Short mmCIF file of C-alpha atoms in Angstrom, two decimals:
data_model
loop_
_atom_site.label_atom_id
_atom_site.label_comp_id
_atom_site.label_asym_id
_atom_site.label_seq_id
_atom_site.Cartn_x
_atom_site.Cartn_y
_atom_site.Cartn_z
CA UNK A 1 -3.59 -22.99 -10.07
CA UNK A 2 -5.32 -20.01 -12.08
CA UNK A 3 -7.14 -20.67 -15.03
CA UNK A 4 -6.04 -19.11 -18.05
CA UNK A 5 -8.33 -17.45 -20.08
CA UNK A 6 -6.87 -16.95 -23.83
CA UNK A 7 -9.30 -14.20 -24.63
CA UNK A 8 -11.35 -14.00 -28.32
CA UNK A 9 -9.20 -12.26 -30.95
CA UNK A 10 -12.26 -10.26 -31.69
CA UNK A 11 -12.57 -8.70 -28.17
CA UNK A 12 -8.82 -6.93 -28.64
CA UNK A 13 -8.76 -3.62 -28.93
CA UNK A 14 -6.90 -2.07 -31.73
CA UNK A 15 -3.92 0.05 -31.96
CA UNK A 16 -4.51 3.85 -32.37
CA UNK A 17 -3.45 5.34 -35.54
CA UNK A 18 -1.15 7.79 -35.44
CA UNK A 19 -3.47 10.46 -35.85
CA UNK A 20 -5.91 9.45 -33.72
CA UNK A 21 -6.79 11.87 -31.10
CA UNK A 22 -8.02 10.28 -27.86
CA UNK A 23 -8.79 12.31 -24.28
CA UNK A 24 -8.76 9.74 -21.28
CA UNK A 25 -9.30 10.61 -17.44
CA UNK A 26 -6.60 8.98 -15.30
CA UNK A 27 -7.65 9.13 -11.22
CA UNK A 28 -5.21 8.83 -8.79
CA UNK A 29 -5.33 9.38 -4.24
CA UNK A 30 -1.66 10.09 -4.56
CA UNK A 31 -3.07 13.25 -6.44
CA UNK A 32 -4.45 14.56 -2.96
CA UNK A 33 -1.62 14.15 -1.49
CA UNK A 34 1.02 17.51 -2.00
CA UNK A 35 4.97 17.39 -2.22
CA UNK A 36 6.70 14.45 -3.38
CA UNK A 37 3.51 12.40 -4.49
CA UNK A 38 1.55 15.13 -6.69
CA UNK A 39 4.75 16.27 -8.29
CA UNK A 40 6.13 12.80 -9.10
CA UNK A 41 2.50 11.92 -10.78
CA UNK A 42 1.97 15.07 -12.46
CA UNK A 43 5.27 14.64 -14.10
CA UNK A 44 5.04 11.20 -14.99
CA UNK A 45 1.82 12.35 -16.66
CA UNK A 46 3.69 14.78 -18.97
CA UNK A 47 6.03 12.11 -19.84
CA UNK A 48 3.29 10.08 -21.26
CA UNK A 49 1.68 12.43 -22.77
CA UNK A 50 5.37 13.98 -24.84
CA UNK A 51 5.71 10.35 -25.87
CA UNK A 52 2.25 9.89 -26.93
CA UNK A 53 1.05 12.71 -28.37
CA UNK A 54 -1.95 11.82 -29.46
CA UNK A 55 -3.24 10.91 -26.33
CA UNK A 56 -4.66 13.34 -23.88
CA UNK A 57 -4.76 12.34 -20.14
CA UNK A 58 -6.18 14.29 -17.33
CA UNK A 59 -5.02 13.83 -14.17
CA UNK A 60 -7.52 13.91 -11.16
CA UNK A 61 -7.88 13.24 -7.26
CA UNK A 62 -10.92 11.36 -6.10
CA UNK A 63 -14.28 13.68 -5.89
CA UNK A 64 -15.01 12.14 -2.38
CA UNK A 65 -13.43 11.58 0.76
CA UNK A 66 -14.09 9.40 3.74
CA UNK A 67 -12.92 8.73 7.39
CA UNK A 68 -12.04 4.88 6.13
CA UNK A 69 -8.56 6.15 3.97
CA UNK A 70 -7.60 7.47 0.50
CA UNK A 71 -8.61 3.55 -1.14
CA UNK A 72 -12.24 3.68 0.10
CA UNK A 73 -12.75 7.42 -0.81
CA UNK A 74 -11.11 6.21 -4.61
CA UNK A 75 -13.73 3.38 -4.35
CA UNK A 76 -16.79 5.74 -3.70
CA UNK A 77 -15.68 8.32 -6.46
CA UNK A 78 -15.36 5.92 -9.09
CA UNK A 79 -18.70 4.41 -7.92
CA UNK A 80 -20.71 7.99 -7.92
CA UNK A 81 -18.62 8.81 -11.23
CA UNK A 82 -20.22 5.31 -13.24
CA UNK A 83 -23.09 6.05 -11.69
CA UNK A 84 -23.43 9.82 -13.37
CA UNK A 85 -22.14 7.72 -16.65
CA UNK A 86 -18.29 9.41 -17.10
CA UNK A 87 -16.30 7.01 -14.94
CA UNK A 88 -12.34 7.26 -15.07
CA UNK A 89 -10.65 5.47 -17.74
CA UNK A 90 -8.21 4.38 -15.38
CA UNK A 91 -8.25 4.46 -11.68
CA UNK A 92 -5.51 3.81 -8.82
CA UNK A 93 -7.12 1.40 -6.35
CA UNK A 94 -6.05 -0.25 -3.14
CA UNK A 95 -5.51 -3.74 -3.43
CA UNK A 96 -8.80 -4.33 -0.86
CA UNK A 97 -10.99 -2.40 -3.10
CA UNK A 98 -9.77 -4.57 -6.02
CA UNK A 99 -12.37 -7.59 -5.95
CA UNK A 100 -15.07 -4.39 -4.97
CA UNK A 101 -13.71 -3.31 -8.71
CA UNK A 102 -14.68 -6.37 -10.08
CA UNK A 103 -17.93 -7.21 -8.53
CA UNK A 104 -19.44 -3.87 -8.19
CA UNK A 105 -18.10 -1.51 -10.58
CA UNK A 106 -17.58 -3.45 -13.68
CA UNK A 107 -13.83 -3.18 -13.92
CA UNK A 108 -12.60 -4.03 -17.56
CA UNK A 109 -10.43 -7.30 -17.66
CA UNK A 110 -7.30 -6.43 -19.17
CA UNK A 111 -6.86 -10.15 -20.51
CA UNK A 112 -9.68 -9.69 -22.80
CA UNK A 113 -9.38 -6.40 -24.05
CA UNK A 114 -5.36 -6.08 -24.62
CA UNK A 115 -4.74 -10.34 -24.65
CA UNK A 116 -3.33 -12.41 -21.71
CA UNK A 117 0.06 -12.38 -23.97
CA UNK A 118 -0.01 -8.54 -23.58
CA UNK A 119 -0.55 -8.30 -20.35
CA UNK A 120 1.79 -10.84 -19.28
CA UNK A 121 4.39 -9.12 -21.41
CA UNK A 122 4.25 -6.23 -19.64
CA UNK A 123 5.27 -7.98 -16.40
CA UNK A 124 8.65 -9.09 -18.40
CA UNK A 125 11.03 -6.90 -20.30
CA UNK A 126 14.51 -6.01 -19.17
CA UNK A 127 13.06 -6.11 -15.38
CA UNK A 128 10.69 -8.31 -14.69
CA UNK A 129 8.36 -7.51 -12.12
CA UNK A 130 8.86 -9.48 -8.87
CA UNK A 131 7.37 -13.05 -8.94
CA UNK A 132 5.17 -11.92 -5.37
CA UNK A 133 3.72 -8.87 -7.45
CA UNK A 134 2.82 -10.25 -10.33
CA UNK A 135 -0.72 -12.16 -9.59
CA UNK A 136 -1.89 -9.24 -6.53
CA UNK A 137 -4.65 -7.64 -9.11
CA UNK A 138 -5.96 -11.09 -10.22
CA UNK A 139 -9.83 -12.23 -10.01
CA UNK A 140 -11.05 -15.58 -10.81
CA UNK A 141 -7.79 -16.39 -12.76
CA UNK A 142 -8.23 -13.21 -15.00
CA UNK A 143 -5.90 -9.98 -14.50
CA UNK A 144 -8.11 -7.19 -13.91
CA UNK A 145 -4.93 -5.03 -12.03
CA UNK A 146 -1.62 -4.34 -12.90
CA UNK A 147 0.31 -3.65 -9.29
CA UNK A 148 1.19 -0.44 -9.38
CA UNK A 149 2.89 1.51 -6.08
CA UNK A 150 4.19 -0.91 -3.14
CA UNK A 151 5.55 -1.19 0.31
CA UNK A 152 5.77 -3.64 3.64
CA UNK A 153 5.60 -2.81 6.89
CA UNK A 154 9.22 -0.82 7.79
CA UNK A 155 10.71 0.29 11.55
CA UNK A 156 11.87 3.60 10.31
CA UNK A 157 13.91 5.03 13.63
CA UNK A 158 15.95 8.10 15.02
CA UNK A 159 19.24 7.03 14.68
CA UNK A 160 20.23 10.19 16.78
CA UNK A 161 17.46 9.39 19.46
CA UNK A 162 19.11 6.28 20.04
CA UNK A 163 22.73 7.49 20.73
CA UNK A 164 21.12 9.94 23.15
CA UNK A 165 19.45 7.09 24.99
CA UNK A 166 22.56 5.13 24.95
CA UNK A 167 21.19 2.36 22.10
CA UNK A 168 23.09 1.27 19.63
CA UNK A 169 21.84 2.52 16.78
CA UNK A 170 23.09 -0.45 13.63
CA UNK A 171 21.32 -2.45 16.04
CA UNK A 172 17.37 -1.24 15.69
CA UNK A 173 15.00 -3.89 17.28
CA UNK A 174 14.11 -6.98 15.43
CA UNK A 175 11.00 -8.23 17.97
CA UNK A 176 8.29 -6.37 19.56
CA UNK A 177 9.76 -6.79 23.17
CA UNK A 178 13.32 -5.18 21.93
CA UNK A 179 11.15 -1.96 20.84
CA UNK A 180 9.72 -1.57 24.27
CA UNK A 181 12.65 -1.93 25.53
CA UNK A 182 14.42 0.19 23.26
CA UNK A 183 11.18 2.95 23.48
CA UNK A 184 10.86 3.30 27.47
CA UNK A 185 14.70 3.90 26.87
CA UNK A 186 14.11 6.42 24.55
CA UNK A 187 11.68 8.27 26.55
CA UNK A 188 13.26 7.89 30.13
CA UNK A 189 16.54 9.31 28.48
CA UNK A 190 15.40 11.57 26.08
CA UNK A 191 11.66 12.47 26.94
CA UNK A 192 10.80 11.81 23.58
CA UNK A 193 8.17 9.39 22.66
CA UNK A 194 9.29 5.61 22.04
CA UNK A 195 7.28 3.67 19.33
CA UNK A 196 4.36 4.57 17.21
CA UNK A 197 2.72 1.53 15.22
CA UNK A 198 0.74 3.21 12.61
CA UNK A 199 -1.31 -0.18 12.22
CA UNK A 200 -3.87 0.26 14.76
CA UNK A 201 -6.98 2.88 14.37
CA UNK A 202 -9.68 3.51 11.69
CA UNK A 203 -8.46 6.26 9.82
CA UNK A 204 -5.28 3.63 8.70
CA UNK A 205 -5.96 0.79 6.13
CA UNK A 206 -5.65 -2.60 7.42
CA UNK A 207 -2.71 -3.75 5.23
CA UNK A 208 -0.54 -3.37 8.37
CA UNK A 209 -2.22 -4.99 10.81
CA UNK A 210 -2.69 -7.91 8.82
CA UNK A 211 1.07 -8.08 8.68
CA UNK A 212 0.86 -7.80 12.79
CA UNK A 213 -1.56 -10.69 13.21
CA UNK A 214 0.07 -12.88 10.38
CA UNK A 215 3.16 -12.57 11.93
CA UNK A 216 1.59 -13.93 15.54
CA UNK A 217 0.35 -16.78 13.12
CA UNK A 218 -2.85 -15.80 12.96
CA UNK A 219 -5.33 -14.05 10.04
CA UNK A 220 -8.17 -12.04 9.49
CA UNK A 221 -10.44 -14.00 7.46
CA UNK A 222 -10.50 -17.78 6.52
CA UNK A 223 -8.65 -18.86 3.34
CA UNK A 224 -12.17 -19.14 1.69
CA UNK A 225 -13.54 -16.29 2.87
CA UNK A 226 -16.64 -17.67 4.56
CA UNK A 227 -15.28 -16.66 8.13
CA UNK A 228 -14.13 -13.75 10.11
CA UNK A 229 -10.97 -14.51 12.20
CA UNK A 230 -9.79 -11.41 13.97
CA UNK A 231 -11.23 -12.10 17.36
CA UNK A 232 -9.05 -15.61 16.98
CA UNK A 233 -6.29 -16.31 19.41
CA UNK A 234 -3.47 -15.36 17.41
CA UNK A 235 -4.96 -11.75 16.31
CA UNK A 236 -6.06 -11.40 19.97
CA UNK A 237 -2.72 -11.67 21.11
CA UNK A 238 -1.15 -9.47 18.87
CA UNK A 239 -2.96 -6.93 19.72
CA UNK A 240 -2.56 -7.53 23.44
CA UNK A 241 0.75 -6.84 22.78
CA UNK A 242 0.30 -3.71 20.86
CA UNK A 243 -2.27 -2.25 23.88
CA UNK A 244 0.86 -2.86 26.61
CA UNK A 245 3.21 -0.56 24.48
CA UNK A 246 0.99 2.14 24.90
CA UNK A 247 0.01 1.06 28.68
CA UNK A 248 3.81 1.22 29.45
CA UNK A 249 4.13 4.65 28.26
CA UNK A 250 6.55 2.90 25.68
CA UNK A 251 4.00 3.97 22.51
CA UNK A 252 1.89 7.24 22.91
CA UNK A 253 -1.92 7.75 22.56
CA UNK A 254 -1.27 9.80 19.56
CA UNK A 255 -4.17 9.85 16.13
CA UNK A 256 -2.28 8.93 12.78
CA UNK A 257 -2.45 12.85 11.66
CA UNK A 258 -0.14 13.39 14.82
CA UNK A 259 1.83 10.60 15.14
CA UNK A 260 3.13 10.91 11.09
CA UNK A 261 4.24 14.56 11.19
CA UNK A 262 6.00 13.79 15.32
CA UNK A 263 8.27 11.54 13.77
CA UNK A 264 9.02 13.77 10.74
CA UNK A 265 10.14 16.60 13.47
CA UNK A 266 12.14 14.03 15.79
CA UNK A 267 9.72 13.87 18.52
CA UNK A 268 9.35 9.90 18.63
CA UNK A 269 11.84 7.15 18.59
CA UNK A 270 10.50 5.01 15.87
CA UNK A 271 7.36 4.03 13.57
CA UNK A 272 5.71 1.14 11.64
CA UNK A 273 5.06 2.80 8.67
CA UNK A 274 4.66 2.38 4.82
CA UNK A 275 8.11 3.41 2.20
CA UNK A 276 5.30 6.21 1.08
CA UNK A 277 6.44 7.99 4.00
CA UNK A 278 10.05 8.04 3.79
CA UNK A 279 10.46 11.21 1.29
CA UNK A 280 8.24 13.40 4.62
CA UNK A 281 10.97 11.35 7.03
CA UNK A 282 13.90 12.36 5.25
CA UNK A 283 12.68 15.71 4.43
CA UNK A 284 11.63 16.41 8.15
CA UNK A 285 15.29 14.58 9.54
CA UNK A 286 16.98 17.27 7.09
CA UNK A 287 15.55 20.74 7.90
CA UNK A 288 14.72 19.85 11.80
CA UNK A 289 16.74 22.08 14.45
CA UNK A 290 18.77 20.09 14.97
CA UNK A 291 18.53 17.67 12.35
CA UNK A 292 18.55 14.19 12.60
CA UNK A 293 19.77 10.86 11.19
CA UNK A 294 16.94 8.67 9.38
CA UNK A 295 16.95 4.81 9.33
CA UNK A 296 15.13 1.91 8.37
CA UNK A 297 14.80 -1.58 10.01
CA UNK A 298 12.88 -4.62 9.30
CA UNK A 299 9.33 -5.24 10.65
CA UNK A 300 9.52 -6.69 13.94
CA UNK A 301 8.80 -10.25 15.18
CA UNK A 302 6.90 -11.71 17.73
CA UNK A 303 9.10 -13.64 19.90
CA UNK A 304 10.14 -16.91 18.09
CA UNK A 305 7.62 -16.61 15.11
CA UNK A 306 8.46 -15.44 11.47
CA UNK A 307 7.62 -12.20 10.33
CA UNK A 308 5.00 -12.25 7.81
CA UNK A 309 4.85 -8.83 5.71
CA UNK A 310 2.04 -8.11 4.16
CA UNK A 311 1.72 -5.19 1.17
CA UNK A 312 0.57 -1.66 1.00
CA UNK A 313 0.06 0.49 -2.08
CA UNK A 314 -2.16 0.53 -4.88
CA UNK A 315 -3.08 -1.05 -8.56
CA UNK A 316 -4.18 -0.25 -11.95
CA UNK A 317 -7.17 -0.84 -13.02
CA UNK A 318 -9.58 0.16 -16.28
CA UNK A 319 -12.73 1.16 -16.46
CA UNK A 320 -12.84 2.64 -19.90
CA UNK A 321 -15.51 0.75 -22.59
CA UNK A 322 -15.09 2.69 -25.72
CA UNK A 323 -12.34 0.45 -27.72
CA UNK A 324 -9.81 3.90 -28.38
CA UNK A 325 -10.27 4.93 -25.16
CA UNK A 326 -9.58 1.48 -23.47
CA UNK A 327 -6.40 0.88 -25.78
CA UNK A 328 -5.25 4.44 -24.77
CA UNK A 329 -5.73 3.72 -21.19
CA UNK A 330 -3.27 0.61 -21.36
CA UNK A 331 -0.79 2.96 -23.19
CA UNK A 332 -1.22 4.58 -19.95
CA UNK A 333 -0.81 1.71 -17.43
CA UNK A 334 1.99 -0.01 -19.13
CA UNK A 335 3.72 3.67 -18.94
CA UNK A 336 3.26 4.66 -15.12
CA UNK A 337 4.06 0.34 -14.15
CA UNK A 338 7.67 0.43 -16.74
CA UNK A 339 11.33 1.01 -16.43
CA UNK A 340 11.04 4.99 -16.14
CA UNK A 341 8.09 5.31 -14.45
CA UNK A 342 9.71 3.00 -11.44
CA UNK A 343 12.53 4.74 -11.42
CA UNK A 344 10.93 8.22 -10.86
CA UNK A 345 8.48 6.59 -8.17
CA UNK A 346 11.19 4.73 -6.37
CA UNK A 347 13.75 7.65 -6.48
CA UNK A 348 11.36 10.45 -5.64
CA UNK A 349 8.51 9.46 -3.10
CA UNK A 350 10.48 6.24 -1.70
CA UNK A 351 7.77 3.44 -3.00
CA UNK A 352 9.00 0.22 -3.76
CA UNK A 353 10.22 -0.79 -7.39
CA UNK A 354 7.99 -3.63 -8.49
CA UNK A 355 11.27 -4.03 -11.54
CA UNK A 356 13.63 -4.78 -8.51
CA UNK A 357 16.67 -5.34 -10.97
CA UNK A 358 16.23 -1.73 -11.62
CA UNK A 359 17.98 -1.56 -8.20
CA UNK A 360 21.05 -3.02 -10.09
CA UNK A 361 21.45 -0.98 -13.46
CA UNK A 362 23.54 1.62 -13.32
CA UNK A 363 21.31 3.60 -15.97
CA UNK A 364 18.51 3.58 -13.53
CA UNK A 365 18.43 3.08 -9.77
CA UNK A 366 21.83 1.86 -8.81
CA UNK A 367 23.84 5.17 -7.99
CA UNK A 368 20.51 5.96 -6.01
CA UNK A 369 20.10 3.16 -4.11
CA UNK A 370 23.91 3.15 -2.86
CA UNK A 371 23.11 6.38 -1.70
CA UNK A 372 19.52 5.50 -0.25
CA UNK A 373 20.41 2.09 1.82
CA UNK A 374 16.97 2.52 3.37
CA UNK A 375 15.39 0.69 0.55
CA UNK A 376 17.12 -2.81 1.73
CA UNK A 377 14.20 -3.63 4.15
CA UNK A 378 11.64 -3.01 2.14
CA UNK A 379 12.69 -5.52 -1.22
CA UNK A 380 14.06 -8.05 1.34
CA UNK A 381 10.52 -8.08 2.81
CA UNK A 382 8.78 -7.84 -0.71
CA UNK A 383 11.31 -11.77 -1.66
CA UNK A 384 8.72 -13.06 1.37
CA UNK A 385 5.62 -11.06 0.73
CA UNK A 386 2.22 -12.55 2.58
CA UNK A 387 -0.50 -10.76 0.32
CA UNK A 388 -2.85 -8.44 1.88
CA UNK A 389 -6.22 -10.22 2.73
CA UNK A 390 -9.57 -8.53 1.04
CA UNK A 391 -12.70 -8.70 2.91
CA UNK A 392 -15.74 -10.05 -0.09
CA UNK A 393 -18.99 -7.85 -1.05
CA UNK A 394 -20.11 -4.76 -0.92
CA UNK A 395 -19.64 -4.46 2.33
CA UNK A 396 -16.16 -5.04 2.49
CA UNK A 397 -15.56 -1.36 4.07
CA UNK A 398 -17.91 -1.86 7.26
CA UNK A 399 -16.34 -4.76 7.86
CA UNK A 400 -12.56 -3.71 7.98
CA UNK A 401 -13.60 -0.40 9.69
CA UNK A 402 -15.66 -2.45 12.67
CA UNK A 403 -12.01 -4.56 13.09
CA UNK A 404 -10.32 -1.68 13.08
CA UNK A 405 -12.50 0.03 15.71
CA UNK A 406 -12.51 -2.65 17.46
CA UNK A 407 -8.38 -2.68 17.79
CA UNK A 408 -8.66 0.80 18.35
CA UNK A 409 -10.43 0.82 21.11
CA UNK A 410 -8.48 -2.02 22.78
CA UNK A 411 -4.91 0.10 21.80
CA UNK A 412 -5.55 3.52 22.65
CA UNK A 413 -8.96 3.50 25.18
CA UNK A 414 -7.87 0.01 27.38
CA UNK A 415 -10.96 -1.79 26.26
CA UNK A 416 -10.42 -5.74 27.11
CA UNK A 417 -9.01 -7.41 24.06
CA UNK A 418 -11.16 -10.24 23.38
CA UNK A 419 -14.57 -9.47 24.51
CA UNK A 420 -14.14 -6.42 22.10
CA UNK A 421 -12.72 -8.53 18.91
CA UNK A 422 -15.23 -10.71 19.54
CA UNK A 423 -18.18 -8.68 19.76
CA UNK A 424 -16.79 -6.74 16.39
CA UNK A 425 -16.36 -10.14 14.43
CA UNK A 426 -19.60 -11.27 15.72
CA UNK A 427 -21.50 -7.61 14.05
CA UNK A 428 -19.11 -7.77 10.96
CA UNK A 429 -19.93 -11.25 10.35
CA UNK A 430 -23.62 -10.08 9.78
CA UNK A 431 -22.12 -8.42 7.05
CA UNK A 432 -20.69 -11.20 5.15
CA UNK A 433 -22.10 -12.09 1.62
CA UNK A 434 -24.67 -15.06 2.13
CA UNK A 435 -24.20 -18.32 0.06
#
């Protein structure tokens, strides 16, 4: 059970005064991302800012960028930023770089600045966020992150590549043998490509995969973090599994860059992919010649084992130190995590509502999600959520990237599956804090 951790009355920041001018910096990696994602933000920004006028955010993308994903390049800005002394106030963070956050950037604990009352307020209100959210950007019993954008793992499909390879297509598959079955159909009827799993190379974060190998039992690291288990049996496996889908011509060798924007223009049957992606899909099935039907399925299973989803997305977190500024910066995060905010991020880029009863009022999502059914996967998934693993110390990066090498090579190049997990766990575990 967490400790709680009532915080001193004198450590709470005030409330602004009316008056009170305050100018915070709010960085975000959905900011480098154009369409759906950089106009949802930059209107939720104006939003806050009409209600609050007193308070001045600006908006910004990370300053650096690196082959590992949009959460390590948000780690390394932040870290360059506090190191030149004018660190964002409030920073979007993958839930991996989280405990980074904590024990190498100096994150501000919400508890203590805004009270554990506050902060556990803001996960109630007229929709409560859901029970699996609430604790993801927790440290040592403390809140340091308020969850913030979400998915699982969903089978989004071509409804219209399946009629044309004579599927059925309210049936999508439900285990990993149905969608090579259902992809070698696909591409011996159609000539399109079957399956993509975008779980499985470097440039991807590892939120996926985990969901892969957690699903053939197995997991990445030991509950205590003291050992690496990716080169177990059950991880092994499950990526045996992956490397015959591309073997059997049922997956192509295709980078993440190609595979996303393919399925977008109807050129592959179906895709493991994050909710994030389903504004491109739907955009791409619309204005494609000719256009196509878009539909979502549940992750698949590994044959007589549960499906274990694990979670994608992002959190909240502070950095800010001067008292105005920090109490202006959780004006800020209880804004972009409430009732409206949700309802603009679910609606417009496809991200899961972490208010799920939103889904039910007809003054906020309802009327949408009749319309959009593809959301049911995802918050069925989120009732059974298996949180995302994060790897401990600084080098937390190496070691997800030398997995993730590691599986790509075995996928995509035919390496042999355990000898290469096993020589990867063996150099990451070098890399594992000591004591």
């Amino acid at each position: 059970m967490a400790r709680a951790h009532p915080p001193s009355r004198s450590t709470v920041v005030p409330e602004l005064r009316p008056d009170q001018q305050v100018s915070i910096t709010f960085e975000s990696y959905n900011l480098s991302q154009a369409g759906a994602w950089t106009d949802t933000f930059t209107d939720l920004i104006n939003r806050f800012q009409a209600a609050h006028p007193n308070i001045k955010v600006t908006a910004q993308k990370p300053a650096t960028a690196t082959a590992s994903g949009y959460g390590s390049a948000s780690a390394a800005s932040i870290q360059r930023q506090i190191a030149a002394g004018n660190p964002p106030d409030v920073g979007q963070l993958v839930f991996g770089d989280i405990r980074y956050a904590v024990k190498g950037l100096g994150a501000t604990p919400l508890d203590d600045v805004v009270g554990r009352d506050a902060v556990q307020a803001n996960f109630g209100g007229a929709h409560p966020f859901a029970p699996a959210a609430r604790t993801l950007g927790d440290v040592e019993g403390k809140t340091f992150a308020v969850p913030f954008v979400f998915s699982t793992p969903i089978l989004y499909y071509n409804a219209s590549l399946f009629t044309q390879a004579g599927l059925d297509p309210n049936k999508p598959p439900t285990t990993w043998a149905e969608v090579k079955t259902a992809a070698l159909a696909i591409k011996s009827k159609t000539g399109k490509d079957g399956a993509y799993i975008d779980c499985l190379t470097k440039k991807t974060n590892d939120w996926c995969y985990q969901s892969l190998v957690a699903s053939n039992g197995g997991t990445v690291i030991s509950d205590d973090q003291t050992r690496l288990t990716f080169a177990d049996a059950p991880a092994v496996e499950a990526v045996r599994v992956a490397q015959d889908l591309v073997n059997s011509g049922a997956s192509p060798k295709l980078s993440q860059e190609q595979a996303y924007p393919a399925f977008a223009r109807g050129e592959v049957g179906m895709i493991l992919e994050s909710s994030a992606a389903e504004a491109v899909f739907r955009k791409g099935a619309t204005s494609a010649n000719p256009p196509w039907e878009l539909r979502a399925g549940y992750e698949p299973s590994f044959d007589g084992k549960k499906v274990q989803p694990t979670n994608s997305g992002a959190a909240l977190l502070m950095f800010a130190k001067d008292p105005a500024r920090q109490r202006a910066a959780w004006e800020l995060i209880k804004f972009l995590t409430s009732d409206e905010a949700y309802t603009q991020i679910t609606s417009k880029i496809g991200y899961l509502p972490l208010r799920t009863s939103l889904l039910d009022d007809p003054g906020a999502l309802k009327d949408w999600a009749a319309k959009n059914t593809l959301i049911k996967p995802n918050i069925d998934q989120l009732a059974r959520l298996y949180p995302t693993a994060s790897f401990p110390g600084d080098n937390y990066v190496q070691i997800r990237d030398g997995m993730l090498e590691a599986v790509e090579k075995v996928v995509y190049s035919g390496a042999d599956p355990q000898s290469t997990l096993t020589a990867a766990q063996e150099q990451a575990t070098k890399l594992l804090p000591k004591g």
